[in-house]
Amino acid sequence: MDGLTSDAKLSVVAYGALLDMILRGTIAAGELVTERQIATRLGMSRTPVREAVRRLEGEGTLERQRSGALVVRPYSMEEFLQALAVRRLLEGEAARLAAGRIAPEVLAAARERIARSRREGMAEGTRNDDRDFHAAIAQASGNPVLAATIGDLRKRTAMFRLGRLPERLDQVCDEHLAIVEALASGDGERARAVVQGHIDNVRAHLLQRLTAI
């Protein structure tokens, strides 16, 4: 954040903190969001919070009601599945491009995170590990537009609470390890296939879970 004014830096911090609260469900879908409320929670003035709220509204994470109030935008099952379908295409392509290009130290860090997830289960860090793993692949694709689009889609699907399936943790670890090995091998088509299979399994398990409710 070098080169930013103090207010701009605080706005970036406020944005990250508010987004994290939304993604963790601390602020639920449909819940009212006010600058005063968020400023109090974060211990900040309302100025940086105002900019963070505007940014999240512009991204579609927050939605303005007819009354003028802002709420966390709820996502339907249909929207979640549509976003997963697009993620399948884009993340598969990102993995194909990243295969053989992603740095060995990034893959080594991914293996360590997978092992930690197996040990610790669905800890708070597991969600961050998953986000960082997929972000690293997207960045290694060499296409910043593709990486930014994947990041936005993953943020959208993370807001869908039923998308978090702790009972699939061991299988997810196996799938992530298969992705790491495919990337390390340099086989782009194999990397694409295992990433798409991973997303297919998320979709299938979610639908199976919903039919059982």
Coordinates of N, CA, C and O in Angstrom, one line a residue, residues 6 20 22 25 36 39 52 63 73 76 97 120 153 210:
S6 N -2.9 8.1 4.1 CA -3.3 7.4 5.3 C -4.8 7.0 5.2 O -5.2 5.9 5.6
D20 N -14.3 -9.6 4.8 CA -14.1 -10.8 5.5 C -15.2 -11.1 6.4 O -15.6 -12.3 6.6
I22 N -18.3 -10.4 5.9 CA -19.4 -10.9 5.0 C -19.1 -12.3 4.6 O -20.0 -13.2 4.7
G25 N -19.7 -14.8 7.3 CA -21.1 -14.9 7.7 C -21.3 -14.1 9.0 O -22.4 -14.2 9.6
R36 N -22.0 3.6 10.3 CA -21.8 3.8 11.7 C -21.5 2.4 12.4 O -20.6 2.3 13.2
A39 N -18.1 1.1 11.3 CA -17.0 2.0 11.9 C -16.8 1.6 13.4 O -15.7 1.5 13.9
A52 N -15.0 2.1 1.7 CA -15.1 0.6 1.6 C -16.5 0.2 1.3 O -16.7 -0.7 0.4
E63 N -26.1 -4.3 -1.6 CA -27.1 -4.0 -2.5 C -28.0 -2.9 -1.8 O -28.4 -3.1 -0.7
R73 N -26.0 -8.5 -0.2 CA -26.8 -9.1 -1.3 C -26.9 -10.6 -1.1 O -25.8 -11.3 -1.1
S76 N -28.8 -16.7 -4.6 CA -29.7 -17.8 -4.7 C -28.9 -19.1 -5.2 O -27.7 -19.0 -5.6
L97 N -2.8 -23.1 -18.1 CA -1.8 -22.1 -18.4 C -0.7 -22.1 -17.3 O 0.5 -21.9 -17.6
E120 N -5.7 -30.1 11.0 CA -6.5 -29.2 11.8 C -8.0 -29.2 11.5 O -8.8 -28.6 12.3
L153 N -15.4 -14.3 -8.9 CA -16.3 -15.4 -8.9 C -16.2 -16.2 -7.6 O -17.2 -16.6 -7.0
L210 N -28.4 -30.9 -0.6 CA -29.7 -30.2 -0.6 C -30.9 -31.1 -0.8 O -31.9 -30.9 -0.2

